[in-house]
Amino acid sequence: MNRALPAVRLRVPTDEDALAWHRAFAHPDVMEFHGGRTAELSVYEELTARQRRHDAERGFCLWSVLDESGQVIGFTGAQPWERSWGPTGEIEIGWRLGREYWGRGYVTAAARMTLERVREAGVPGVVAMVDARNTRSIAVTRRLGMRLAEVFRAPVPQPVSQPTPPSASPSTSQVAQIPQVPQPSHREGHCYRLDL
C-alpha cells in the first residue's frame, strides 16, 4: 500500500537550527548508529556552519527538514564522503530525524527532494552509507530506488572517556571489580548507489 507522503520543506540550516538538531537527536534510538550517545551542542553548531559553507560552495548541503507546521524535525541532504574508508570523494545523501517523527514518511519525502536538488546541481550519482543493522534506513534506500553496491568494514566510533576528577577516582580495588566489555573495532557498512 502506497500512502501519501507528508509535505516537508528543506532549508539551509540557520544558527538556531543547531539547537533544534541537538534537541531532536537527543533520543538514544536516534544516535544508535551514530556513536550511541548524544553529541554536544557545539558539534551541531559546527555542523550547521559547515553546511552553510557547503551550500554556498556546492549548491547542496545537509538541509534542515521542516514539517507542515514549520517545526525543524531533523536533516537530510548531501555532502562529500570524506572518510578514509568507503566511497571517498563521492557525494553521500543522508538523513536523521527526531525519534517522534519516525515511520511517517518524512525521510522519504525529504530524501526525494534532496535527490532532485543534487541532480539540479549537476551531481551524476549519489551513495548512501548505511550501517548493516539499520533496517529503517535500508528501507529508505530501497524506496529511493538505490541498489546495494558494496559492503565495507567500517570503524566503530569509540566512546570518548570523560576525565575523572581526582576526588572521584575509584580506588584500585573498585577498578578491579568493574567488568570490562570488549567493544568491536569494526561493523558492517552498506554502500547503496543511485545514478541521477
mmCIF file of C-alpha atoms in Angstrom:
data_model
loop_
_atom_site.group_PDB
_atom_site.id
_atom_site.type_symbol
_atom_site.label_atom_id
_atom_site.label_comp_id
_atom_site.label_asym_id
_atom_site.label_seq_id
_atom_site.Cartn_x
_atom_site.Cartn_y
_atom_site.Cartn_z
ATOM 1 C CA MET A 1 0.000 0.000 0.000
ATOM 2 C CA ASN A 2 1.406 3.403 -1.003
ATOM 3 C CA ARG A 3 0.429 6.242 1.263
ATOM 4 C CA ALA A 4 0.761 9.929 0.519
ATOM 5 C CA LEU A 5 3.985 11.409 1.809
ATOM 6 C CA PRO A 6 3.813 14.358 4.176
ATOM 7 C CA ALA A 7 4.630 17.858 2.982
ATOM 8 C CA VAL A 8 8.126 18.872 4.038
ATOM 9 C CA ARG A 9 10.327 21.848 3.381
ATOM 10 C CA LEU A 10 14.127 21.945 3.234
ATOM 11 C CA ARG A 11 16.221 24.971 4.136
ATOM 12 C CA VAL A 12 19.870 25.748 4.652
ATOM 13 C CA PRO A 13 20.396 25.335 8.410
ATOM 14 C CA THR A 14 20.421 28.505 10.464
ATOM 15 C CA ASP A 15 22.378 29.194 13.645
ATOM 16 C CA GLU A 16 19.188 28.419 15.583
ATOM 17 C CA ASP A 17 18.854 25.047 13.855
ATOM 18 C CA ALA A 18 21.930 23.793 15.731
ATOM 19 C CA LEU A 19 19.856 23.830 18.922
ATOM 20 C CA ALA A 20 16.874 22.257 17.139
ATOM 21 C CA TRP A 21 19.090 19.422 15.811
ATOM 22 C CA HIS A 22 20.660 18.951 19.247
ATOM 23 C CA ARG A 23 17.216 18.586 20.832
ATOM 24 C CA ALA A 24 15.788 16.400 18.048
ATOM 25 C CA PHE A 25 18.724 13.976 18.183
ATOM 26 C CA ALA A 26 18.887 13.655 21.989
ATOM 27 C CA HIS A 27 16.989 10.325 21.990
ATOM 28 C CA PRO A 28 19.258 7.240 22.268
ATOM 29 C CA ASP A 29 17.416 5.481 19.417
ATOM 30 C CA VAL A 30 18.338 8.335 17.055
ATOM 31 C CA MET A 31 22.030 8.001 17.912
ATOM 32 C CA GLU A 32 22.170 4.181 17.884
ATOM 33 C CA PHE A 33 24.129 4.071 14.616
ATOM 34 C CA HIS A 34 25.983 7.358 15.188
ATOM 35 C CA GLY A 35 28.226 6.536 18.113
ATOM 36 C CA GLY A 36 25.436 5.747 20.571
ATOM 37 C CA ARG A 37 25.436 8.967 22.547
ATOM 38 C CA THR A 38 24.104 12.464 22.145
ATOM 39 C CA ALA A 39 26.606 14.963 20.776
ATOM 40 C CA GLU A 40 27.331 18.259 22.474
ATOM 41 C CA LEU A 41 25.597 21.379 21.170
ATOM 42 C CA SER A 42 28.963 22.640 19.861
ATOM 43 C CA VAL A 43 29.062 19.691 17.439
ATOM 44 C CA TYR A 44 25.789 20.838 15.861
ATOM 45 C CA GLU A 45 26.915 24.477 15.855
ATOM 46 C CA GLU A 46 29.980 23.473 13.822
ATOM 47 C CA LEU A 47 27.946 21.118 11.625
ATOM 48 C CA THR A 48 25.316 23.719 10.718
ATOM 49 C CA ALA A 49 28.050 26.301 9.960
ATOM 50 C CA ARG A 50 29.807 23.760 7.705
ATOM 51 C CA GLN A 51 26.537 23.051 5.897
ATOM 52 C CA ARG A 52 26.063 26.740 5.144
ATOM 53 C CA ARG A 53 29.549 26.741 3.562
ATOM 54 C CA HIS A 54 28.734 23.565 1.570
ATOM 55 C CA ASP A 55 25.559 25.143 0.227
ATOM 56 C CA ALA A 56 27.365 28.352 -0.779
ATOM 57 C CA GLU A 57 30.211 26.437 -2.465
ATOM 58 C CA ARG A 58 28.376 23.446 -3.972
ATOM 59 C CA GLY A 59 24.682 24.265 -4.084
ATOM 60 C CA PHE A 60 23.793 21.451 -1.683
ATOM 61 C CA CYS A 61 24.321 20.512 1.953
ATOM 62 C CA LEU A 62 22.570 18.793 4.846
ATOM 63 C CA TRP A 63 19.370 20.838 4.927
ATOM 64 C CA SER A 64 17.082 21.242 7.906
ATOM 65 C CA VAL A 65 13.806 19.368 7.387
ATOM 66 C CA LEU A 66 10.695 21.273 8.426
ATOM 67 C CA ASP A 67 7.313 19.607 8.871
ATOM 68 C CA GLU A 68 3.953 21.017 7.818
ATOM 69 C CA SER A 69 3.891 23.414 10.787
ATOM 70 C CA GLY A 70 7.407 24.758 10.144
ATOM 71 C CA GLN A 71 8.995 22.806 13.026
ATOM 72 C CA VAL A 72 12.596 21.609 12.465
ATOM 73 C CA ILE A 73 12.420 17.813 12.773
ATOM 74 C CA GLY A 74 15.890 16.805 11.572
ATOM 75 C CA PHE A 75 18.054 16.983 8.483
ATOM 76 C CA THR A 76 18.535 15.425 5.077
ATOM 77 C CA GLY A 77 20.854 16.320 2.272
ATOM 78 C CA ALA A 78 24.132 15.561 0.582
ATOM 79 C CA GLN A 79 27.813 16.158 1.145
ATOM 80 C CA PRO A 80 31.097 14.620 0.027
ATOM 81 C CA TRP A 81 32.110 11.382 1.794
ATOM 82 C CA GLU A 82 35.372 12.447 3.431
ATOM 83 C CA ARG A 83 36.335 9.396 5.455
ATOM 84 C CA SER A 84 39.391 7.316 4.528
ATOM 85 C CA TRP A 85 37.291 4.162 4.045
ATOM 86 C CA GLY A 86 34.290 3.703 1.792
ATOM 87 C CA PRO A 87 33.437 5.768 -1.290
ATOM 88 C CA THR A 88 35.874 8.608 -0.545
ATOM 89 C CA GLY A 89 35.106 11.763 -2.515
ATOM 90 C CA GLU A 90 31.688 10.648 -3.729
ATOM 91 C CA ILE A 91 28.524 12.533 -2.817
ATOM 92 C CA GLU A 92 26.624 10.860 0.000
ATOM 93 C CA ILE A 93 22.998 11.503 0.825
ATOM 94 C CA GLY A 94 21.912 11.084 4.400
ATOM 95 C CA TRP A 95 19.152 11.798 6.859
ATOM 96 C CA ARG A 96 18.405 11.930 10.558
ATOM 97 C CA LEU A 97 15.103 12.761 12.252
ATOM 98 C CA GLY A 98 13.897 13.184 15.791
ATOM 99 C CA ARG A 99 12.512 9.893 17.141
ATOM 100 C CA GLU A 100 8.894 11.109 17.317
ATOM 101 C CA TYR A 101 8.886 11.669 13.518
ATOM 102 C CA TRP A 102 9.930 8.158 12.501
ATOM 103 C CA GLY A 103 7.590 5.956 10.464
ATOM 104 C CA ARG A 104 5.557 8.788 8.942
ATOM 105 C CA GLY A 105 7.235 9.190 5.543
ATOM 106 C CA TYR A 106 9.170 12.364 6.378
ATOM 107 C CA VAL A 107 12.577 10.909 5.484
ATOM 108 C CA THR A 108 11.411 9.501 2.170
ATOM 109 C CA ALA A 109 9.751 12.806 1.203
ATOM 110 C CA ALA A 110 12.807 14.843 2.224
ATOM 111 C CA ALA A 111 15.299 12.443 0.614
ATOM 112 C CA ARG A 112 13.389 12.608 -2.691
ATOM 113 C CA MET A 113 13.652 16.396 -2.555
ATOM 114 C CA THR A 114 17.377 16.009 -1.857
ATOM 115 C CA LEU A 115 17.801 13.840 -4.955
ATOM 116 C CA GLU A 116 16.047 16.474 -7.093
ATOM 117 C CA ARG A 117 18.251 19.240 -5.724
ATOM 118 C CA VAL A 118 21.576 17.428 -6.177
ATOM 119 C CA ARG A 119 20.534 16.395 -9.702
ATOM 120 C CA GLU A 120 19.855 20.082 -10.461
ATOM 121 C CA ALA A 121 23.318 20.906 -9.032
ATOM 122 C CA GLY A 122 24.859 18.601 -11.654
ATOM 123 C CA VAL A 123 25.727 15.639 -9.446
ATOM 124 C CA PRO A 124 25.679 12.490 -11.659
ATOM 125 C CA GLY A 125 25.148 9.973 -8.851
ATOM 126 C CA VAL A 126 24.984 9.551 -5.101
ATOM 127 C CA VAL A 127 25.768 6.977 -2.457
ATOM 128 C CA ALA A 128 24.183 6.290 0.921
ATOM 129 C CA MET A 129 26.350 4.707 3.581
ATOM 130 C CA VAL A 130 24.175 2.723 5.994
ATOM 131 C CA ASP A 131 25.032 0.538 8.983
ATOM 132 C CA ALA A 132 24.014 -3.008 8.013
ATOM 133 C CA ARG A 133 21.818 -3.238 11.138
ATOM 134 C CA ASN A 134 19.871 -0.052 10.328
ATOM 135 C CA THR A 135 16.820 -1.628 8.705
ATOM 136 C CA ARG A 136 14.849 1.638 8.657
ATOM 137 C CA SER A 137 17.469 3.473 6.594
ATOM 138 C CA ILE A 138 17.942 0.449 4.340
ATOM 139 C CA ALA A 139 14.193 0.581 3.636
ATOM 140 C CA VAL A 140 14.507 4.270 2.704
ATOM 141 C CA THR A 141 17.304 3.490 0.216
ATOM 142 C CA ARG A 142 15.024 0.937 -1.440
ATOM 143 C CA ARG A 143 12.137 3.416 -1.647
ATOM 144 C CA LEU A 144 14.540 5.817 -3.371
ATOM 145 C CA GLY A 145 15.480 3.168 -5.940
ATOM 146 C CA MET A 146 19.051 2.751 -4.689
ATOM 147 C CA ARG A 147 20.910 -0.547 -5.070
ATOM 148 C CA LEU A 148 23.392 -2.209 -2.735
ATOM 149 C CA ALA A 149 26.761 -1.775 -4.435
ATOM 150 C CA GLU A 150 29.412 -2.592 -1.827
ATOM 151 C CA VAL A 151 29.861 -3.838 1.717
ATOM 152 C CA PHE A 152 32.533 -2.280 3.920
ATOM 153 C CA ARG A 153 34.048 -2.981 7.289
ATOM 154 C CA ALA A 154 33.555 0.391 8.902
ATOM 155 C CA PRO A 155 35.364 1.518 12.064
ATOM 156 C CA VAL A 156 33.140 1.744 15.117
ATOM 157 C CA PRO A 157 33.187 5.161 16.798
ATOM 158 C CA GLN A 158 34.656 4.621 20.240
ATOM 159 C CA PRO A 159 33.082 6.400 23.211
ATOM 160 C CA VAL A 160 35.101 9.323 24.462
ATOM 161 C CA SER A 161 36.182 8.766 28.038
ATOM 162 C CA GLN A 162 35.499 11.635 30.360
ATOM 163 C CA PRO A 163 38.283 12.621 32.763
ATOM 164 C CA THR A 164 37.501 11.718 36.348
ATOM 165 C CA PRO A 165 38.220 14.372 38.964
ATOM 166 C CA PRO A 166 40.911 13.166 41.397
ATOM 167 C CA SER A 167 38.470 13.255 44.315
ATOM 168 C CA ALA A 168 36.075 10.973 42.408
ATOM 169 C CA SER A 169 38.662 8.446 41.243
ATOM 170 C CA PRO A 170 37.789 4.890 42.239
ATOM 171 C CA SER A 171 40.258 3.012 44.355
ATOM 172 C CA THR A 172 42.341 0.242 42.815
ATOM 173 C CA SER A 173 40.082 -2.393 44.383
ATOM 174 C CA GLN A 174 36.991 -0.720 42.882
ATOM 175 C CA VAL A 175 38.559 -0.618 39.389
ATOM 176 C CA ALA A 176 39.320 -4.324 39.562
ATOM 177 C CA GLN A 177 35.613 -5.044 40.181
ATOM 178 C CA ILE A 178 34.364 -3.139 37.109
ATOM 179 C CA PRO A 179 33.806 -5.653 34.292
ATOM 180 C CA GLN A 180 35.435 -4.629 31.019
ATOM 181 C CA VAL A 181 33.290 -5.415 27.981
ATOM 182 C CA PRO A 182 35.311 -5.550 24.771
ATOM 183 C CA GLN A 183 33.940 -3.325 22.019
ATOM 184 C CA PRO A 184 34.135 -4.384 18.372
ATOM 185 C CA SER A 185 36.552 -2.303 16.320
ATOM 186 C CA HIS A 186 34.565 -2.648 13.072
ATOM 187 C CA ARG A 187 30.999 -3.068 11.874
ATOM 188 C CA GLU A 188 29.479 -3.871 8.516
ATOM 189 C CA GLY A 189 28.506 -0.862 6.430
ATOM 190 C CA HIS A 190 26.484 -0.976 3.212
ATOM 191 C CA CYS A 191 27.055 1.398 0.320
ATOM 192 C CA TYR A 192 23.922 1.991 -1.766
ATOM 193 C CA ARG A 193 24.192 3.766 -5.130
ATOM 194 C CA LEU A 194 21.892 5.668 -7.428
ATOM 195 C CA ASP A 195 22.667 7.230 -10.803
ATOM 196 C CA LEU A 196 20.860 10.525 -11.223
#
